[in-house]
Short mmCIF file of C-alpha atoms in Angstrom, two decimals:
data_model
loop_
_atom_site.label_atom_id
_atom_site.label_comp_id
_atom_site.label_asym_id
_atom_site.label_seq_id
_atom_site.Cartn_x
_atom_site.Cartn_y
_atom_site.Cartn_z
CA MET A 86 -20.13 -46.26 -13.75
CA MET A 87 -18.57 -44.93 -9.82
CA ARG A 88 -18.68 -40.77 -10.89
CA ALA A 89 -21.97 -41.86 -12.27
CA PHE A 90 -23.26 -42.79 -8.96
CA CYS A 91 -21.87 -40.16 -7.08
CA LEU A 92 -23.40 -38.18 -8.65
CA LEU A 93 -27.36 -39.40 -8.59
CA VAL A 94 -26.36 -39.63 -4.03
CA MET A 95 -25.44 -36.34 -4.76
CA VAL A 96 -28.75 -35.23 -6.40
CA VAL A 97 -30.96 -37.74 -4.27
CA LEU A 98 -29.43 -35.92 -0.88
CA GLY A 99 -29.36 -32.34 -3.10
CA THR A 100 -25.69 -30.98 -2.30
CA ALA A 101 -22.37 -30.75 -4.43
CA SER A 102 -20.71 -31.49 -1.21
CA GLY A 103 -21.90 -34.73 -0.17
CA VAL A 104 -20.58 -36.28 3.15
CA ALA A 105 -18.31 -39.46 2.66
CA ALA A 106 -20.17 -42.72 1.96
CA THR A 107 -19.91 -45.46 3.09
CA PRO A 108 -19.64 -48.66 1.32
CA SER A 109 -22.64 -50.40 2.71
CA TRP A 110 -24.80 -47.90 2.16
CA GLN A 111 -23.53 -47.31 -1.06
CA GLU A 112 -23.63 -50.68 -2.25
CA GLU A 113 -27.24 -50.98 -0.11
CA TRP A 114 -28.73 -47.85 -2.74
CA GLU A 115 -27.73 -49.08 -6.04
CA ARG A 116 -28.44 -52.86 -5.59
CA VAL A 117 -32.01 -51.21 -4.64
CA LEU A 118 -32.23 -48.40 -6.96
CA ALA A 119 -31.59 -50.87 -10.33
CA ALA A 120 -34.36 -53.18 -8.19
CA ALA A 121 -36.66 -49.99 -8.06
CA LYS A 122 -35.97 -49.27 -11.37
CA ARG A 123 -36.56 -52.56 -13.25
CA GLU A 124 -40.49 -51.77 -11.55
CA GLY A 125 -40.67 -49.03 -13.50
CA GLN A 126 -42.80 -46.82 -11.50
CA VAL A 127 -43.71 -45.97 -7.42
CA SER A 128 -47.39 -45.63 -6.32
CA VAL A 129 -47.57 -42.51 -3.66
CA MET A 130 -51.68 -41.27 -1.98
CA GLY A 131 -50.66 -37.46 -1.00
CA PRO A 132 -52.72 -34.91 -0.49
CA VAL A 133 -54.93 -32.92 -3.20
CA GLY A 134 -52.26 -29.35 -4.81
CA THR A 135 -50.73 -29.18 -8.15
CA ASP A 136 -48.51 -27.92 -6.90
CA THR A 137 -47.70 -30.85 -3.85
CA ARG A 138 -48.74 -32.95 -6.80
CA ASP A 139 -45.20 -31.75 -8.86
CA ALA A 140 -43.40 -31.50 -5.44
CA LEU A 141 -43.62 -35.33 -5.39
CA THR A 142 -43.45 -36.46 -8.74
CA ILE A 143 -41.06 -33.59 -10.88
CA PRO A 144 -38.43 -33.66 -9.21
CA PHE A 145 -37.80 -36.79 -8.62
CA GLN A 146 -38.58 -38.38 -11.61
CA LYS A 147 -36.32 -36.27 -13.01
CA ALA A 148 -33.81 -37.45 -10.56
CA LEU A 149 -34.35 -41.21 -9.96
CA GLY A 150 -35.67 -41.66 -13.46
CA ILE A 151 -38.63 -43.83 -11.48
CA ARG A 152 -42.18 -42.80 -12.72
CA VAL A 153 -44.64 -41.81 -10.02
CA ASP A 154 -48.40 -42.77 -10.22
CA TYR A 155 -50.12 -39.60 -7.70
CA PHE A 156 -52.95 -39.75 -6.59
CA GLY A 157 -54.11 -36.89 -4.34
CA SER A 158 -57.37 -36.50 -1.89
CA THR A 159 -57.86 -35.59 1.49
CA GLY A 160 -57.50 -36.96 4.56
CA GLY A 161 -61.05 -39.41 4.85
CA GLN A 162 -61.75 -40.10 1.45
CA GLN A 163 -57.49 -41.87 1.86
CA ALA A 164 -59.08 -43.73 5.01
CA THR A 165 -61.83 -44.90 2.96
CA ARG A 166 -60.45 -45.71 -0.40
CA LEU A 167 -58.21 -47.54 1.96
CA ALA A 168 -60.86 -49.40 3.44
CA MET A 169 -62.37 -51.08 0.68
CA GLU A 170 -59.01 -51.57 -1.51
CA ARG A 171 -57.99 -53.86 1.89
CA ARG A 172 -61.76 -56.05 2.41
CA ALA A 173 -60.57 -56.14 -1.19
CA ASP A 174 -57.43 -58.24 -0.72
CA LYS A 175 -56.10 -55.44 -2.92
CA TYR A 176 -52.40 -54.05 -1.96
CA LEU A 177 -51.43 -50.88 -4.13
CA TRP A 178 -50.12 -48.00 -2.59
CA ASP A 179 -46.29 -47.77 -1.93
CA ILE A 180 -45.93 -44.54 -0.31
CA PHE A 181 -48.35 -42.89 2.07
CA ILE A 182 -47.97 -38.95 3.02
CA GLY A 183 -50.47 -37.01 4.37
CA GLY A 184 -51.92 -36.16 7.99
CA THR A 185 -52.02 -37.46 11.66
CA THR A 186 -55.26 -37.78 12.09
CA THR A 187 -56.15 -39.60 9.56
CA GLY A 188 -52.43 -41.62 10.03
CA LEU A 189 -53.22 -43.34 14.35
CA THR A 190 -56.94 -42.87 13.91
CA SER A 191 -57.69 -45.06 10.17
CA LEU A 192 -54.74 -46.53 8.35
CA ILE A 193 -52.62 -47.27 11.47
CA PRO A 194 -54.97 -49.49 13.33
CA MET A 195 -56.05 -50.97 10.17
CA GLY A 196 -52.74 -52.01 9.96
CA ALA A 197 -51.92 -50.25 7.05
CA PHE A 198 -47.67 -49.64 7.59
CA ASP A 199 -45.11 -50.73 7.31
CA PRO A 200 -42.41 -49.37 10.42
CA MET A 201 -40.22 -47.58 8.71
CA GLU A 202 -36.55 -48.04 10.00
CA PRO A 203 -35.80 -51.22 7.38
CA ALA A 204 -36.93 -48.74 4.04
CA LEU A 205 -34.24 -46.42 5.30
CA ILE A 206 -30.37 -46.32 3.45
CA LEU A 207 -28.96 -42.70 2.67
CA SER A 208 -26.98 -42.76 5.95
CA ASP A 209 -27.18 -38.27 6.38
CA VAL A 210 -31.24 -38.97 6.56
CA LYS A 211 -30.10 -41.91 9.42
CA ASP A 212 -27.80 -39.52 11.49
CA PRO A 213 -29.96 -38.53 13.98
CA LYS A 214 -27.59 -34.86 13.49
CA THR A 215 -29.37 -33.54 10.93
CA TRP A 216 -33.36 -32.90 12.16
CA ARG A 217 -34.13 -31.05 14.72
CA GLY A 218 -34.63 -31.91 18.22
CA GLY A 219 -32.32 -34.52 17.44
CA GLY A 220 -33.76 -37.27 15.27
CA ILE A 221 -35.80 -38.08 12.75
CA GLU A 222 -39.44 -38.27 15.17
CA PHE A 223 -41.94 -40.42 15.08
CA VAL A 224 -46.01 -39.68 15.34
CA ASP A 225 -46.03 -43.25 16.93
CA PRO A 226 -44.57 -46.04 18.91
CA ALA A 227 -44.49 -48.11 16.31
CA ARG A 228 -42.37 -46.40 14.79
CA GLN A 229 -44.04 -46.19 11.38
CA MET A 230 -45.24 -42.34 10.44
CA VAL A 231 -42.61 -39.96 10.44
CA VAL A 232 -43.60 -36.12 11.03
CA MET A 233 -41.57 -33.52 8.29
CA THR A 234 -43.14 -30.36 8.78
CA PRO A 235 -44.33 -29.56 12.10
CA THR A 236 -45.18 -25.70 11.36
CA HIS A 237 -46.67 -22.56 13.13
CA ARG A 238 -50.26 -23.10 10.99
CA VAL A 239 -52.81 -21.02 9.04
CA THR A 240 -56.14 -20.52 10.91
CA VAL A 241 -57.55 -17.83 8.97
CA VAL A 242 -57.80 -16.94 6.50
CA VAL A 243 -60.11 -13.84 4.17
CA ASN A 244 -60.92 -12.42 1.53
CA THR A 245 -58.73 -8.80 1.05
CA SER A 246 -61.07 -6.67 -1.09
CA GLN A 247 -63.49 -7.22 2.56
CA LEU A 248 -61.02 -6.54 5.37
CA SER A 249 -57.33 -6.21 6.13
CA PRO A 250 -55.29 -9.76 7.66
CA LYS A 251 -53.96 -6.81 10.21
CA ALA A 252 -57.61 -6.26 11.28
CA LEU A 253 -58.13 -9.07 13.12
CA ARG A 254 -55.61 -9.46 16.62
CA SER A 255 -57.68 -12.43 17.90
CA TYR A 256 -59.18 -14.98 17.69
CA LYS A 257 -62.03 -13.58 20.24
CA ASP A 258 -62.78 -10.88 16.60
CA LEU A 259 -64.79 -12.97 15.19
CA LEU A 260 -68.00 -13.60 17.82
CA ASP A 261 -68.40 -9.31 16.46
CA PRO A 262 -71.99 -9.29 15.78
CA LYS A 263 -70.46 -7.84 12.61
CA TRP A 264 -69.66 -11.58 11.40
CA LYS A 265 -72.50 -13.14 12.46
CA GLY A 266 -73.34 -15.38 8.76
CA LYS A 267 -69.69 -14.23 7.33
CA ILE A 268 -67.38 -16.62 7.89
CA VAL A 269 -66.60 -19.74 6.06
CA ILE A 270 -65.19 -23.40 7.99
CA GLN A 271 -64.95 -26.41 6.55
CA ASP A 272 -66.66 -29.10 8.08
CA PRO A 273 -65.16 -29.34 11.29
CA GLN A 274 -66.41 -33.18 11.90
CA LEU A 275 -63.97 -34.17 8.84
CA ALA A 276 -59.70 -34.83 10.03
CA GLY A 277 -58.07 -32.07 7.65
CA SER A 278 -56.74 -28.81 8.69
CA SER A 279 -60.39 -27.50 9.62
CA GLN A 280 -60.76 -30.19 13.22
CA ALA A 281 -57.14 -29.43 13.58
CA THR A 282 -58.06 -26.15 13.65
CA PHE A 283 -60.44 -26.61 16.26
CA THR A 284 -58.79 -28.89 17.30
CA PHE A 285 -56.18 -25.60 18.72
CA PHE A 286 -59.39 -23.47 19.86
CA TYR A 287 -59.96 -27.35 22.80
CA LEU A 288 -56.72 -27.08 23.78
CA HIS A 289 -56.07 -23.97 24.89
CA PRO A 290 -56.51 -22.20 27.58
CA GLU A 291 -58.16 -18.64 26.64
CA LEU A 292 -60.93 -20.15 24.79
CA GLY A 293 -61.75 -23.91 24.95
CA PRO A 294 -65.10 -25.61 24.31
CA ASN A 295 -66.80 -22.33 25.86
CA TYR A 296 -65.16 -20.89 21.93
CA ILE A 297 -66.96 -23.31 20.49
CA ARG A 298 -70.02 -22.88 21.21
CA ALA A 299 -69.53 -18.83 20.62
CA LEU A 300 -68.15 -19.39 17.31
CA ALA A 301 -71.23 -21.29 16.47
CA LYS A 302 -73.25 -18.80 17.18
CA GLN A 303 -72.33 -16.89 14.50
CA ALA A 304 -73.69 -18.87 12.05
CA PRO A 305 -70.46 -19.60 9.85
CA LEU A 306 -70.85 -21.55 6.78
CA VAL A 307 -70.21 -24.60 6.91
CA LEU A 308 -69.36 -26.92 4.38
CA ARG A 309 -67.78 -30.46 3.83
CA ASP A 310 -65.98 -28.73 -0.13
CA PRO A 311 -62.01 -27.32 1.55
CA ALA A 312 -62.03 -26.19 -2.27
CA GLN A 313 -65.67 -25.11 -2.13
CA ALA A 314 -65.23 -23.35 1.49
CA LEU A 315 -61.43 -21.26 0.53
CA GLN A 316 -63.61 -20.39 -3.67
CA MET A 317 -66.17 -18.55 -1.00
CA THR A 318 -63.77 -16.63 0.53
CA SER A 319 -62.66 -15.52 -2.57
CA GLN A 320 -66.32 -14.85 -3.90
CA GLY A 321 -66.51 -12.00 -0.53
CA LYS A 322 -69.33 -12.96 0.99
CA HIS A 323 -68.05 -15.51 2.67
CA PRO A 324 -64.80 -12.75 3.52
CA ILE A 325 -63.38 -15.39 6.68
CA HIS A 326 -61.86 -18.75 5.69
CA LEU A 327 -61.52 -20.63 9.54
CA GLY A 328 -58.61 -24.30 9.08
CA PRO A 329 -57.82 -23.58 5.30
CA ARG A 330 -56.18 -27.12 3.36
CA ASP A 331 -52.65 -25.66 3.24
CA SER A 332 -52.35 -27.08 -0.25
CA ILE A 333 -55.01 -25.54 -1.53
CA LEU A 334 -54.76 -22.33 0.01
CA MET A 335 -51.03 -21.91 -1.11
CA ASP A 336 -51.73 -23.29 -4.69
CA ALA A 337 -55.22 -19.98 -4.83
CA ILE A 338 -52.73 -17.48 -3.42
CA ARG A 339 -51.02 -17.73 -5.81
CA ARG A 340 -52.61 -17.86 -8.75
CA GLY A 341 -53.71 -13.89 -8.00
CA LEU A 342 -56.52 -14.94 -5.35
CA PRO A 343 -57.69 -12.24 -3.04
CA LEU A 344 -56.90 -13.92 -0.47
CA ALA A 345 -54.22 -12.78 2.23
CA ILE A 346 -53.73 -15.01 5.63
CA VAL A 347 -54.11 -13.61 8.84
CA GLU A 348 -50.29 -13.94 10.92
CA PRO A 349 -51.18 -15.87 13.87
CA ASN A 350 -48.01 -13.86 15.31
CA HIS A 351 -50.29 -10.98 14.83
CA LEU A 352 -53.37 -12.70 16.96
CA LYS A 353 -53.16 -12.82 20.42
CA GLU A 354 -53.27 -16.64 21.06
CA GLY A 355 -51.02 -17.56 18.30
CA SER A 356 -52.13 -21.35 15.97
CA ASP A 357 -51.21 -24.20 16.45
CA VAL A 358 -47.98 -26.76 15.20
CA SER A 359 -49.32 -28.85 12.71
CA SER A 360 -47.47 -31.23 9.93
CA GLY A 361 -50.00 -31.09 8.05
CA ALA A 362 -50.10 -33.30 5.54
CA GLY A 363 -46.22 -33.38 5.94
CA ASN A 364 -46.84 -36.96 7.79
CA ALA A 365 -45.83 -39.87 5.54
CA ALA A 366 -44.92 -44.16 5.70
CA VAL A 367 -45.05 -46.88 4.12
CA PHE A 368 -47.38 -48.84 3.23
CA ASN A 369 -47.33 -52.96 4.11
CA ARG A 370 -47.32 -55.49 1.38
CA PRO A 371 -46.27 -52.30 -1.37
CA PRO A 372 -46.69 -53.66 -5.59
CA HIS A 373 -42.62 -52.01 -6.04
CA PRO A 374 -41.22 -52.61 -2.25
CA ASN A 375 -38.16 -50.99 -3.80
CA ALA A 376 -38.87 -47.54 -5.08
CA ALA A 377 -40.89 -46.55 -2.03
CA LYS A 378 -37.32 -47.62 -0.96
CA ILE A 379 -36.06 -45.26 -2.70
CA PHE A 380 -39.07 -42.56 -2.79
CA ILE A 381 -38.98 -42.88 0.67
CA ASN A 382 -35.50 -42.27 1.07
CA TRP A 383 -35.99 -39.64 -1.03
CA LEU A 384 -38.54 -37.43 0.13
CA LEU A 385 -36.45 -37.44 3.90
CA SER A 386 -32.97 -36.78 1.75
CA ARG A 387 -32.37 -32.71 1.46
CA ASP A 388 -33.48 -31.89 -2.24
CA GLY A 389 -36.97 -34.17 -1.29
CA GLN A 390 -38.12 -31.76 1.91
CA TYR A 391 -37.17 -28.91 0.43
CA GLN A 392 -39.06 -29.48 -2.48
CA TYR A 393 -42.33 -30.71 -0.64
CA GLY A 394 -42.14 -27.98 2.27
CA LYS A 395 -41.45 -25.50 -0.24
CA ALA A 396 -44.81 -26.62 -1.78
CA LEU A 397 -45.95 -26.75 1.97
CA GLY A 398 -44.51 -23.68 2.68
CA TYR A 399 -44.00 -25.26 5.54
CA VAL A 400 -40.76 -25.63 7.83
CA SER A 401 -38.59 -28.75 7.64
CA LYS A 402 -37.08 -31.15 10.12
CA ARG A 403 -33.75 -31.28 9.00
CA LEU A 404 -31.49 -28.66 10.29
CA ASP A 405 -29.83 -28.59 5.57
CA VAL A 406 -33.58 -27.39 4.29
CA PRO A 407 -33.45 -23.32 3.49
CA THR A 408 -36.62 -22.03 4.58
CA ASP A 409 -35.76 -18.81 2.89
CA TYR A 410 -39.34 -20.02 0.74
CA ALA A 411 -41.68 -20.10 4.07
CA GLU A 412 -42.71 -16.69 6.01
CA PRO A 413 -40.55 -16.74 10.18
CA TRP A 414 -43.85 -17.07 11.42
CA ARG A 415 -44.00 -20.21 10.31
CA VAL A 416 -41.26 -21.92 12.32
CA PRO A 417 -42.68 -23.92 15.68
CA GLN A 418 -41.96 -21.16 18.85
CA PRO A 419 -42.51 -23.50 22.40
CA GLY A 420 -45.30 -24.03 24.16
CA ALA A 421 -46.55 -24.06 21.36
CA ILE A 422 -49.78 -26.32 21.12
CA ASN A 423 -48.77 -29.40 19.24
CA THR A 424 -52.88 -30.40 17.40
CA TYR A 425 -50.96 -33.30 15.42
CA ASP A 426 -49.06 -35.99 18.11
CA GLN A 427 -50.98 -38.38 19.95
CA LYS A 428 -53.09 -35.97 22.79
CA ALA A 429 -54.62 -34.63 20.43
CA ILE A 430 -56.15 -37.54 19.05
CA ASP A 431 -56.85 -38.40 23.29
CA ILE A 432 -59.97 -34.84 23.00
CA LYS A 433 -60.62 -36.15 19.80
CA ASP A 434 -63.80 -37.54 20.79
CA ASP A 435 -65.04 -35.36 23.29
CA LEU A 436 -63.83 -32.68 20.71
CA VAL A 437 -66.38 -34.28 18.03
CA ALA A 438 -69.35 -34.56 20.70
CA LEU A 439 -68.41 -30.72 20.81
CA LEU A 440 -68.62 -30.30 17.42
CA GLN A 441 -71.68 -32.14 16.29
CA GLU A 442 -73.42 -30.73 19.54
CA THR A 443 -73.12 -26.80 17.80
CA PHE A 444 -72.38 -27.71 14.57
CA GLY A 445 -73.64 -31.29 13.28
CA ARG A 446 -76.22 -31.17 10.95
#
């Protein structure tokens, strides 16, 4: 039994070398894992996208033998569904994975989460030396939502049959009259990747509100469905797409659609650092409390971080997770603008007012 348990922990940690475990956390892990297996499943609310869903379900089920009931949706859909369920006194979910905007503006104010640290068991997950920056990063003072993947984000995608991604050298190039009516964006008034892109524009000293106003005069097509927006670019009628949703974008590129990322290091202003959908929390009153603990520990383990980071194309905050799947420009650069933290949330009201002025319908 001990040999089987040690092998299991090695799988969870994603390493065959392992670190010698102390009996206290081993015993807690065994106890919680046994209880989780009796519960039989864990309910996870996460982002859309085939690759992200598979990364969050298949490896975990194979390693731990616990079924994942997965619901993929956008941040706005997550918040709306949770609010409706909570009003009906329904507590159906164990784990949240998604964006910090959804967490900071909707779910944390709703009181949806428990503090994270009491759920952490694995010694390497709790070890500050495991993580870039000297410890787990939380987005909120109550330490409920953990930031897993702060990474330079994709802000512009082009149709490769219409133009080369290297043709754009600055966001101000998008103001050229030839691109009028040729740009598509997901509605930036909605929480998500598009709003993060416009938060970056708003905060950047060389862009700012006046740039957003000028961009709106280019008559971009504004759509609420991120998949539809990306589809319009792949079809070529609107060959430039701003603020794509990463999970959908990476899935589309792998399927061979004529899309290419404009790498931020080719753009004068760069791009923001965002954790995207790479943030996690444990819901309070979870229906499967033990399975929730097992899942969050697996997700923050080396293997969980590799699986999820690879699906997103994002860089994990864990120092021991390979970055061979990620482009070098993804690694956060010093001084880059963050669009996932409280500062970005603090300007949200002013930004949304500007977006309503420029894109409101």
